Coordinates of C-alpha atoms in Angstrom, one line a residue:
Chain Z
X1 CA 0.0 0.0 0.0
X2 CA 1.3 3.4 -0.9
X3 CA 0.6 6.2 1.6
X4 CA -1.0 9.3 0.1
X5 CA 1.5 11.5 1.9
X6 CA 4.5 9.9 0.2
X7 CA 6.5 12.4 -1.8
X8 CA 5.6 15.2 0.5
X9 CA 8.8 16.4 2.0
X10 CA 10.4 18.8 4.5
X11 CA 12.6 21.5 3.0
X12 CA 13.4 23.9 5.8
X13 CA 13.7 24.0 9.6
X14 CA 13.7 27.0 12.0
X15 CA 14.0 27.5 15.8
X16 CA 13.3 30.5 17.9
X17 CA 15.7 31.1 20.8
X18 CA 15.0 28.4 23.4
X19 CA 15.4 29.4 27.0
X20 CA 14.1 28.7 30.5
X21 CA 12.3 32.0 30.4
X22 CA 12.2 34.5 27.6
X23 CA 11.4 38.2 27.8
X24 CA 9.6 37.7 24.4
X25 CA 6.0 36.5 24.0
X26 CA 5.3 33.1 22.6
X27 CA 3.9 34.8 19.5
X28 CA 7.2 36.7 19.0
X29 CA 9.1 33.4 19.4
X30 CA 6.7 31.8 17.0
X31 CA 7.2 34.4 14.3
X32 CA 11.0 34.1 14.9
X33 CA 10.9 30.4 14.4
X34 CA 8.6 30.5 11.3
X35 CA 10.6 33.2 9.5
X36 CA 13.8 31.2 10.2
X37 CA 12.2 28.1 8.6
X38 CA 11.0 30.1 5.6
X39 CA 14.5 31.5 5.1
X40 CA 16.1 28.1 5.6
X41 CA 13.9 26.7 2.8
X42 CA 14.9 29.5 0.5
X43 CA 11.3 30.8 0.4
X44 CA 9.5 34.1 1.1
X45 CA 6.5 34.6 3.4
X46 CA 4.4 35.2 0.3
X47 CA 5.1 31.6 -0.8
X48 CA 3.4 30.2 2.2
X49 CA -0.2 29.1 1.6
X50 CA -0.7 26.5 4.3
X51 CA -0.4 26.7 8.0
X52 CA -0.5 24.0 10.6
X53 CA 0.2 23.8 14.3
X54 CA -1.4 24.4 17.6
X55 CA -2.4 27.5 19.4
X56 CA -0.8 29.2 21.3
X57 CA 0.8 31.1 19.6
X58 CA -2.4 32.6 18.3
X59 CA -3.0 31.8 14.7
X60 CA -4.2 35.3 13.6
X61 CA -1.1 37.0 15.2
X62 CA 1.1 34.5 13.5
X63 CA -0.3 35.1 10.0
X64 CA 0.0 38.8 10.3
X65 CA 3.3 38.7 12.1
X66 CA 5.0 36.5 9.5
X67 CA 3.4 38.4 6.6
X68 CA 1.5 35.6 4.9
X69 CA -0.9 37.1 2.3
X70 CA -3.5 34.3 2.3
X71 CA -4.0 30.6 3.2
X72 CA -5.7 27.9 1.3
X73 CA -5.1 25.2 4.0
X74 CA -5.1 25.8 7.7
X75 CA -5.3 23.3 10.6
X76 CA -5.1 24.0 14.3
X77 CA -4.8 20.8 16.1
X78 CA -6.6 19.5 19.1
X79 CA -6.6 16.2 21.0
X80 CA -5.4 13.6 20.2
X81 CA -1.7 14.1 19.8
X82 CA -2.0 17.6 18.6
X83 CA 1.7 18.3 18.9
X84 CA 4.3 18.6 16.3
X85 CA 4.4 15.2 14.6
X86 CA 0.7 14.9 13.8
X87 CA 0.7 18.5 12.5
X88 CA 3.5 17.6 10.1
X89 CA 1.7 14.5 9.0
X90 CA -1.4 16.5 8.3
X91 CA 0.6 19.1 6.3
X92 CA 2.0 16.3 4.2
X93 CA -1.5 15.1 3.3
X94 CA -2.6 18.7 2.6
X95 CA 0.3 19.1 0.2
X96 CA -0.4 15.8 -1.5
X97 CA -4.1 16.6 -2.0
X98 CA -3.0 20.0 -3.4
X99 CA -4.9 22.0 -0.7
X100 CA -1.7 24.0 -0.6
X101 CA 1.8 24.2 -2.0
X102 CA 4.0 25.2 0.9
X103 CA 2.8 24.4 4.4
X104 CA 4.4 26.1 7.4
X105 CA 4.0 24.0 10.6
X106 CA 4.9 25.2 14.0
X107 CA 4.6 24.2 17.6
X108 CA 5.7 26.1 20.7
X109 CA 5.4 26.0 24.4
X110 CA 5.9 28.6 27.1
X111 CA 7.3 27.7 30.5
X112 CA 4.8 28.3 33.3
X113 CA 3.9 31.8 34.2
X114 CA 0.3 31.7 35.2
X115 CA -0.6 29.5 32.2
X116 CA 0.9 26.6 30.4
X117 CA 0.4 22.9 30.7
X118 CA -0.5 21.3 34.0
X119 CA 2.6 19.1 34.1
X120 CA 4.8 22.1 33.6
X121 CA 3.1 24.2 36.2
X122 CA 3.3 21.5 38.7
X123 CA 7.0 21.0 38.1
X124 CA 7.7 24.7 38.6
X125 CA 5.6 24.8 41.7
X126 CA 2.8 27.0 40.2
X127 CA 0.1 24.4 40.7
X128 CA -2.2 23.0 38.0
X129 CA -5.0 24.6 36.2
X130 CA -8.4 23.3 37.1
X131 CA -11.3 23.5 34.7
X132 CA -14.1 25.8 36.0
X133 CA -11.9 27.1 38.8
X134 CA -10.4 25.3 41.7
X135 CA -13.7 24.3 43.2
X136 CA -15.8 22.7 41.9
X137 CA -14.2 20.5 39.2
X138 CA -16.4 19.7 36.3
X139 CA -16.1 17.7 33.0
X140 CA -13.7 14.8 33.2
X141 CA -11.9 16.3 36.1
X142 CA -14.8 15.5 38.4
X143 CA -13.4 11.9 38.6
X144 CA -9.8 12.9 39.4
X145 CA -9.4 16.5 40.8
X146 CA -11.3 15.7 44.1
X147 CA -8.5 13.1 44.6
X148 CA -5.6 15.3 43.6
X149 CA -5.1 13.0 40.6
X150 CA -6.1 15.2 37.7
X151 CA -2.9 15.7 35.8
X152 CA -1.0 13.9 33.0
X153 CA 1.7 13.6 35.6
X154 CA -0.4 11.4 37.9
X155 CA -2.0 9.4 35.1
X156 CA 1.2 8.5 33.4
X157 CA 2.8 7.6 36.7
X158 CA 0.0 5.1 37.1
X159 CA 0.7 3.7 33.6
X160 CA 4.5 3.5 34.4
X161 CA 3.9 1.8 37.7
X162 CA 1.7 -0.8 36.0
X163 CA 4.2 -1.3 33.2
X164 CA 7.1 -1.8 35.6
X165 CA 5.0 -4.3 37.6
X166 CA 3.8 -6.3 34.6
X167 CA 7.3 -6.7 33.1
X168 CA 9.5 -6.4 36.2
X169 CA 11.2 -3.3 34.7
X170 CA 13.9 -1.6 36.8
X171 CA 14.2 2.1 37.3
X172 CA 17.6 2.0 35.4
X173 CA 15.7 1.4 32.1
X174 CA 14.2 4.9 32.4
X175 CA 17.4 6.3 33.9
X176 CA 19.3 5.2 30.8
X177 CA 17.0 7.4 28.7
X178 CA 17.6 10.4 30.9
X179 CA 21.4 9.9 31.1
X180 CA 21.7 9.3 27.3
X181 CA 19.7 12.4 26.4
X182 CA 21.8 14.6 28.6
X183 CA 24.9 13.2 27.1
X184 CA 23.7 14.2 23.6
X185 CA 22.6 17.6 24.8
X186 CA 26.3 18.4 25.5
X187 CA 26.7 18.4 21.7
X188 CA 23.8 20.8 21.1
X189 CA 24.1 24.5 21.6
X190 CA 20.3 24.9 21.7
X191 CA 19.9 22.6 24.7
X192 CA 19.0 24.4 27.9
X193 CA 20.5 21.8 30.2
X194 CA 23.9 20.4 29.0
X195 CA 25.7 19.3 32.1
X196 CA 26.0 15.5 32.2
X197 CA 24.1 13.4 34.8
X198 CA 24.9 9.9 36.0
X199 CA 22.7 6.9 36.8
X200 CA 23.4 7.7 40.5
X201 CA 22.1 11.3 40.0
X202 CA 19.0 9.8 38.4
X203 CA 18.3 7.3 41.1
X204 CA 18.8 9.8 43.9
X205 CA 16.9 12.7 42.4
X206 CA 13.7 13.8 44.1
X207 CA 10.3 12.3 43.5
X208 CA 7.7 14.1 41.5
X209 CA 5.0 11.5 41.5
X210 CA 6.4 8.0 42.1
X211 CA 7.6 6.3 40.1
X212 CA 8.5 9.6 38.2
X213 CA 11.5 11.3 39.6
X214 CA 12.8 14.7 38.5
X215 CA 14.9 13.4 35.7
X216 CA 12.0 11.5 34.2
X217 CA 10.3 14.8 33.3
X218 CA 11.0 17.0 30.3
X219 CA 12.3 20.5 30.8
X220 CA 9.9 23.4 30.5
X221 CA 11.2 26.2 28.2
X222 CA 10.0 29.1 26.1
X223 CA 10.6 28.1 22.6
X224 CA 9.1 27.4 19.1
X225 CA 10.3 25.2 16.3
X226 CA 8.9 25.2 12.7
X227 CA 9.3 23.3 9.4
X228 CA 8.2 23.8 5.8
X229 CA 6.4 21.0 4.0
X230 CA 6.0 20.9 0.2
X231 CA 5.9 18.4 -2.7
X232 CA 9.1 16.9 -4.1
X233 CA 8.6 18.5 -7.5
X234 CA 8.8 22.0 -5.8
X235 CA 11.6 20.9 -3.6
X236 CA 14.1 20.4 -6.5
X237 CA 14.7 24.1 -6.8
X238 CA 15.2 24.7 -3.1
X239 CA 18.6 24.9 -1.3
X240 CA 18.5 21.7 0.9
X241 CA 18.2 18.1 -0.1
X242 CA 14.6 17.4 0.9
X243 CA 13.6 15.0 3.6
X244 CA 10.7 12.8 2.4
X245 CA 7.7 12.0 4.6
X246 CA 7.3 8.4 3.7
X247 CA 4.2 7.9 5.9
X248 CA 2.6 8.7 9.2
X249 CA 0.0 7.4 11.6
X250 CA -1.9 8.7 14.6
X251 CA -3.2 6.0 16.9
X252 CA -5.9 5.8 19.5
X253 CA -7.0 2.7 21.3
X254 CA -10.5 1.4 22.1
X255 CA -10.8 3.0 25.5
X256 CA -9.1 6.4 24.9
X257 CA -9.3 7.7 28.4
X258 CA -6.3 8.1 30.7
X259 CA -7.7 6.2 33.7
X260 CA -9.9 3.7 31.9
X261 CA -7.4 2.5 29.3
X262 CA -7.8 -1.3 29.2
X263 CA -4.1 -2.4 29.4
X264 CA -1.5 -0.1 30.7
X265 CA 1.3 -2.2 29.3
X266 CA 0.9 -0.2 26.1
X267 CA -0.4 3.2 24.9
X268 CA -2.1 4.7 21.8
X269 CA 1.5 4.6 20.5
X270 CA 1.1 0.9 19.8
X271 CA -1.8 1.6 17.4
X272 CA 0.3 4.2 15.6
X273 CA 3.4 2.1 15.4
X274 CA 1.5 -1.0 14.0
X275 CA 0.0 1.1 11.3
X276 CA 3.1 3.0 10.4
X277 CA 5.0 -0.1 9.2
X278 CA 2.2 -1.2 6.9
X279 CA 2.7 2.0 4.9
X280 CA 6.5 2.1 5.0
X281 CA 7.2 1.1 1.4
X282 CA 9.2 -1.9 2.5
X283 CA 11.2 -0.1 5.2
X284 CA 11.4 -1.9 8.5
X285 CA 12.7 -0.9 12.0
X286 CA 16.0 -2.5 11.0
X287 CA 16.4 0.2 8.3
X288 CA 16.2 3.1 10.8
X289 CA 19.4 5.0 11.4
X290 CA 18.3 7.5 14.0
X291 CA 15.2 7.9 16.2
X292 CA 13.7 11.0 17.8
X293 CA 11.1 9.5 20.2
X294 CA 8.8 11.6 22.4
X295 CA 10.2 12.1 25.8
X296 CA 7.7 14.3 27.7
X297 CA 8.6 11.6 30.3
X298 CA 11.3 8.9 29.9
X299 CA 8.6 6.3 30.3
X300 CA 7.0 7.5 27.0
X301 CA 10.3 7.0 25.1
X302 CA 10.5 3.4 26.4
X303 CA 6.9 2.8 25.3
X304 CA 7.6 4.2 21.8
X305 CA 10.6 1.8 21.4
X306 CA 8.2 -1.1 21.9
X307 CA 5.3 0.5 20.0
X308 CA 7.5 1.0 16.9
X309 CA 8.8 -2.5 17.0
X310 CA 12.5 -1.7 17.8
X311 CA 12.0 -4.3 20.6
X312 CA 9.0 -6.5 21.6
X313 CA 6.5 -5.5 24.2
X314 CA 8.2 -5.9 27.6
X315 CA 11.7 -6.2 26.2
X316 CA 12.7 -2.6 26.5
X317 CA 14.4 -3.4 29.8
X318 CA 16.9 -5.5 27.9
X319 CA 17.0 -3.3 24.7
X320 CA 17.6 0.0 26.4
X321 CA 21.4 0.1 26.8
X322 CA 23.4 3.2 26.8
X323 CA 25.8 2.0 24.1
X324 CA 23.0 1.1 21.7
X325 CA 21.2 4.4 22.0
X326 CA 24.1 6.8 22.0
X327 CA 25.4 8.6 18.9
X328 CA 27.7 6.0 17.3
X329 CA 25.6 3.2 18.6
X330 CA 23.2 0.9 16.8
X331 CA 20.1 3.1 17.2
X332 CA 21.0 6.7 18.2
X333 CA 18.1 8.2 20.2
X334 CA 17.1 11.8 20.7
X335 CA 20.3 13.2 19.4
X336 CA 19.5 16.8 20.3
X337 CA 19.1 15.8 24.0
X338 CA 15.3 15.4 23.6
X339 CA 12.8 17.4 25.4
X340 CA 14.5 16.2 28.6
X341 CA 17.5 18.5 27.8
X342 CA 16.9 20.7 24.7
X343 CA 13.5 21.6 26.2
X344 CA 9.9 20.9 25.7
X345 CA 8.8 22.2 22.3
X346 CA 6.1 19.5 22.3
X347 CA 7.4 17.2 19.6
X348 CA 8.4 19.8 17.1
X349 CA 12.0 20.0 18.4
X350 CA 12.3 16.3 17.7
X351 CA 10.9 16.7 14.1
X352 CA 13.4 19.5 13.5
X353 CA 16.3 17.3 14.8
X354 CA 15.3 14.4 12.6
X355 CA 15.2 16.6 9.5
X356 CA 18.6 18.2 10.4
X357 CA 20.1 14.7 10.9
X358 CA 18.8 13.5 7.5
X359 CA 20.1 16.7 5.8
X360 CA 23.5 16.0 7.4
X361 CA 23.5 19.4 9.2
X362 CA 24.1 18.3 12.8
X363 CA 27.8 18.9 13.2
X364 CA 29.3 17.3 16.3
X365 CA 26.2 15.2 16.9
X366 CA 25.7 14.1 13.3
X367 CA 24.9 10.4 12.9
X368 CA 27.0 9.0 10.1
X369 CA 25.1 8.2 6.9
X370 CA 21.7 8.9 8.5
X371 CA 19.2 8.1 5.8
X372 CA 16.0 7.0 7.6
X373 CA 14.4 8.3 10.8
X374 CA 11.3 7.8 12.9
X375 CA 9.8 10.7 14.9
X376 CA 7.1 10.1 17.5
X377 CA 4.9 12.3 19.6
X378 CA 2.4 11.8 22.4
X379 CA 1.6 9.5 25.3
X380 CA -1.3 7.8 27.0
X381 CA -4.3 7.2 24.9
X382 CA -3.0 8.8 21.7
X383 CA 0.2 9.0 19.8
X384 CA 1.5 9.9 16.3
X385 CA 4.6 8.9 14.4
X386 CA 6.1 9.7 11.0
X387 CA 8.7 7.9 9.0
X388 CA 11.3 10.1 7.2
X389 CA 13.8 9.4 4.5
X390 CA 16.6 11.5 3.1
X391 CA 16.5 12.6 -0.5
Chain K
X1 CA -16.9 10.1 58.1
X2 CA -17.6 13.8 58.5
X3 CA -15.0 16.3 57.4
X4 CA -14.3 19.7 58.8
X5 CA -16.3 22.7 57.6
X6 CA -13.6 24.5 55.6
X7 CA -13.0 21.9 52.8
X8 CA -10.5 23.3 50.4
X9 CA -10.0 20.5 47.9
X10 CA -11.7 20.4 44.5
X11 CA -15.3 19.1 44.6
X12 CA -17.0 17.1 41.8
X13 CA -19.4 19.0 39.6
X14 CA -22.0 16.4 38.5
X15 CA -23.5 16.5 35.0
X16 CA -26.3 14.6 33.3
X17 CA -24.3 11.4 33.0
X18 CA -22.7 11.4 36.4
X19 CA -25.4 12.6 38.7
X20 CA -26.4 9.1 39.6
X21 CA -22.9 8.3 40.7
X22 CA -22.6 11.3 43.0
X23 CA -26.1 11.0 44.3
X24 CA -25.4 7.4 45.2
X25 CA -22.2 8.5 47.0
X26 CA -24.3 10.8 49.1
X27 CA -26.4 7.9 50.2
X28 CA -23.2 5.9 50.8
X29 CA -23.7 3.6 47.9
X30 CA -21.4 3.0 44.9
X31 CA -23.6 3.2 41.8
X32 CA -22.0 2.2 38.5
X33 CA -24.0 2.5 35.2
X34 CA -24.8 -0.9 33.8
X35 CA -26.3 -2.2 30.6
X36 CA -29.6 -3.7 31.5
X37 CA -29.5 -6.0 28.4
X38 CA -25.9 -7.5 28.5
X39 CA -25.1 -6.6 32.1
X40 CA -21.9 -4.8 31.2
X41 CA -20.8 -2.1 33.6
X42 CA -20.1 1.2 31.7
X43 CA -17.7 3.4 33.5
X44 CA -17.3 6.3 32.9
X45 CA -21.0 6.4 32.4
X46 CA -22.2 6.7 28.8
X47 CA -25.6 6.9 27.1
X48 CA -25.1 3.6 25.2
X49 CA -23.4 0.3 26.1
X50 CA -20.0 0.1 24.3
X51 CA -20.3 -3.6 24.2
X52 CA -23.8 -4.3 22.8
X53 CA -24.9 -0.7 21.8
X54 CA -28.1 -0.9 23.9
X55 CA -29.4 2.4 25.2
X56 CA -31.1 0.5 28.0
X57 CA -28.7 1.6 30.7
X58 CA -29.2 2.4 34.4
X59 CA -27.2 3.0 37.6
X60 CA -26.6 -0.2 39.5
X61 CA -25.2 -0.7 43.0
X62 CA -21.8 -2.6 43.3
X63 CA -20.0 -4.1 46.3
X64 CA -17.4 -1.4 46.6
X65 CA -14.7 -4.0 46.8
X66 CA -11.8 -4.2 44.4
X67 CA -8.1 -4.3 44.2
X68 CA -5.4 -1.8 43.3
X69 CA -4.5 -1.9 39.5
X70 CA -1.8 0.8 39.9
X71 CA -0.8 3.6 42.2
X72 CA 1.2 6.8 42.4
X73 CA 2.7 8.5 45.3
X74 CA 2.4 12.2 44.6
X75 CA 5.1 14.4 46.0
X76 CA 4.2 17.8 44.5
X77 CA 1.3 20.2 45.2
X78 CA -1.3 19.3 42.5
X79 CA -4.5 20.9 44.0
X80 CA -5.7 23.1 46.8
X81 CA -6.0 21.3 50.1
X82 CA -3.6 18.4 49.3
X83 CA -0.4 18.1 51.3
X84 CA 2.1 15.8 49.6
X85 CA 3.0 13.0 49.7
X86 CA -0.3 11.3 49.2
X87 CA -1.4 8.1 47.4
X88 CA -3.5 8.2 44.2
X89 CA -4.6 4.7 43.3
X90 CA -6.6 3.1 40.5
X91 CA -9.0 0.5 41.8
X92 CA -10.4 -2.2 39.6
X93 CA -13.8 -3.4 40.9
X94 CA -14.5 -7.0 41.8
X95 CA -17.6 -7.0 39.6
X96 CA -15.7 -6.1 36.4
X97 CA -12.0 -5.5 36.2
X98 CA -12.1 -2.8 33.5
X99 CA -14.2 -0.6 35.8
X100 CA -11.6 1.6 37.3
X101 CA -12.0 4.2 40.0
X102 CA -9.3 6.8 40.6
X103 CA -9.2 7.5 44.3
X104 CA -7.0 8.0 47.3
X105 CA -6.0 5.2 49.5
X106 CA -6.8 6.0 53.1
X107 CA -5.9 4.3 56.4
X108 CA -2.8 2.8 54.9
X109 CA 0.9 3.9 55.3
X110 CA 2.3 4.9 51.9
X111 CA 5.0 2.4 51.9
X112 CA 2.5 -0.5 52.2
X113 CA 0.6 0.3 49.0
X114 CA 0.9 -2.5 46.5
X115 CA -0.6 -3.5 43.2
X116 CA -3.1 -6.2 43.8
X117 CA -4.0 -5.1 47.3
X118 CA -7.6 -5.7 48.2
X119 CA -9.5 -2.5 49.0
X120 CA -13.0 -1.5 49.9
X121 CA -14.9 1.7 49.6
X122 CA -15.4 4.1 52.5
X123 CA -17.5 7.3 52.3
X124 CA -16.2 10.7 53.2
X125 CA -18.9 13.3 53.7
X126 CA -16.8 16.3 52.8
X127 CA -19.5 19.0 52.6
X128 CA -23.2 18.9 53.3
X129 CA -23.8 18.3 49.6
X130 CA -20.9 16.1 48.6
X131 CA -19.7 12.7 49.6
X132 CA -16.5 11.3 48.1
X133 CA -16.0 7.5 47.8
X134 CA -12.5 6.7 49.1
X135 CA -10.8 3.3 49.4
X136 CA -9.0 1.7 52.2
X137 CA -7.4 -1.8 52.7
X138 CA -10.1 -4.4 53.1
X139 CA -10.8 -5.1 56.7
X140 CA -13.3 -7.9 56.4
X141 CA -12.1 -11.5 56.9
X142 CA -13.8 -12.6 53.7
X143 CA -11.1 -13.2 51.1
X144 CA -11.2 -11.5 47.7
X145 CA -11.9 -13.7 44.8
X146 CA -9.5 -11.8 42.6
X147 CA -6.6 -11.1 45.0
X148 CA -3.3 -12.9 44.3
X149 CA -0.5 -12.0 46.7
X150 CA 2.3 -10.3 44.7
X151 CA 5.7 -12.0 45.0
X152 CA 8.1 -10.2 47.2
X153 CA 10.7 -8.0 45.6
X154 CA 8.7 -6.6 42.8
X155 CA 10.6 -4.0 40.8
X156 CA 8.1 -1.3 41.6
X157 CA 8.6 -1.7 45.3
X158 CA 12.2 -2.9 45.6
X159 CA 13.6 0.0 43.5
X160 CA 12.1 2.6 45.7
X161 CA 14.7 4.4 47.8
X162 CA 14.2 4.9 51.5
X163 CA 11.6 7.6 52.1
X164 CA 11.1 10.0 55.0
X165 CA 9.4 8.4 58.0
X166 CA 6.4 10.8 58.0
X167 CA 4.5 9.1 55.2
X168 CA 0.9 9.2 56.3
X169 CA -2.0 9.3 53.9
X170 CA -3.8 12.6 53.8
X171 CA -7.2 11.3 53.2

């Protein structure tokens, strides 16, 4: 089966400054990243006729701020897996169905300052947002907020505990992800935390919500990343060797609810992973040179390794070895330091890194002869993944 | 159990689908929606049975007994009125294992929480209008039909570093 999105490709990458706290608004950072991506692709704002991503930054402010004259395709994602990877996948389909010629796709996150995601606010001590005010809690939060269990942090800690129990997984499996990402971050000027950590640091760091410790959680930043998606015919005249979007999938399971999910040994990722390889034009996990797998929490990265078939369900505890996952190893993982170290740009930082790897533009952290990559995004009931190929 | 007057924690805001659950809790009954045709329990409550598609559904009392499917010990401030650390547990009910209730575990030291632990509901009247079902380790002598003791040395327990001694549940 040939995926409709095949032959769509990524031709430019841009980042805003990424910092623990910027004096600029998220909209300003968004415009900065988008203009950088347009420049990188050798295009002008007037060429852009498709826009995908998630608010904030506010879409209207972005269109005006970048100077886009008009759009014929626009998508602002919502659940599930609204972050970077699914937005890029949607843009590929938009280009292939000729809804637009050049799609600009962005995703940004602001570190907590009276807003932001619950998990980030919790980690920075700002407390979570409650729907409808702190008291009472309506909608789905009525089941969880009265028990202090209404955040992705708590839900995923329940999933991780069950996964560890079912497969007898040691904490070191997750620690290896954290230590490896930090090692890679030392090679990335954009990473906000670059000092190495050891397994001992990981095991002795403070608890956030057991079994999550501090180093299991990604790093909140102010930052935006963006890419440009177009068709291969148009890419030929542009400066970079394009990175093809071979296929993508966004998976959701039969009980897509954080607490009621039927089997917490797996996630929505498993449904995305299974579909992805049916569309992969003969490529298999063995063909992948570098992976950028979502690490909002280390647990999610471990889940994605199983979901994408790099190892069998329950076998990550054997598969996750530092030597294998480091640059120079058999399957280099999160070569920019991941969200654990470069910072949480909600998946788009991982997309940007995969593209730069396949374009051969990663300098000291370049994976030799990187031709094929998988990028994934999301956790819990929903997840999305795309398969990328150089040239 | 009656709580003090100044209750600061979030309170549930019932809606059309969930009123029967919270009204049951006020009467100190655990009411789970159930398909009246195929007898499947539907939680969270929905207008149709996800198994047989029947719309003939109604609240039905359950035993309030179950076991811990998973748990988290929360060490950060997540909501007003909660003082960490505290236990958030996911209870699967004896009647149907895929009915899960997210709750706190009360009357249990945090370092004794285990997956598979048999638990039973206890009702906390937190305001004149609201009662929260909570769960505690089962006290009755009657054994649970689902409970299998977990082998000692499970990874989830053995890997946990020593914790401060003051680990009491804030229920």
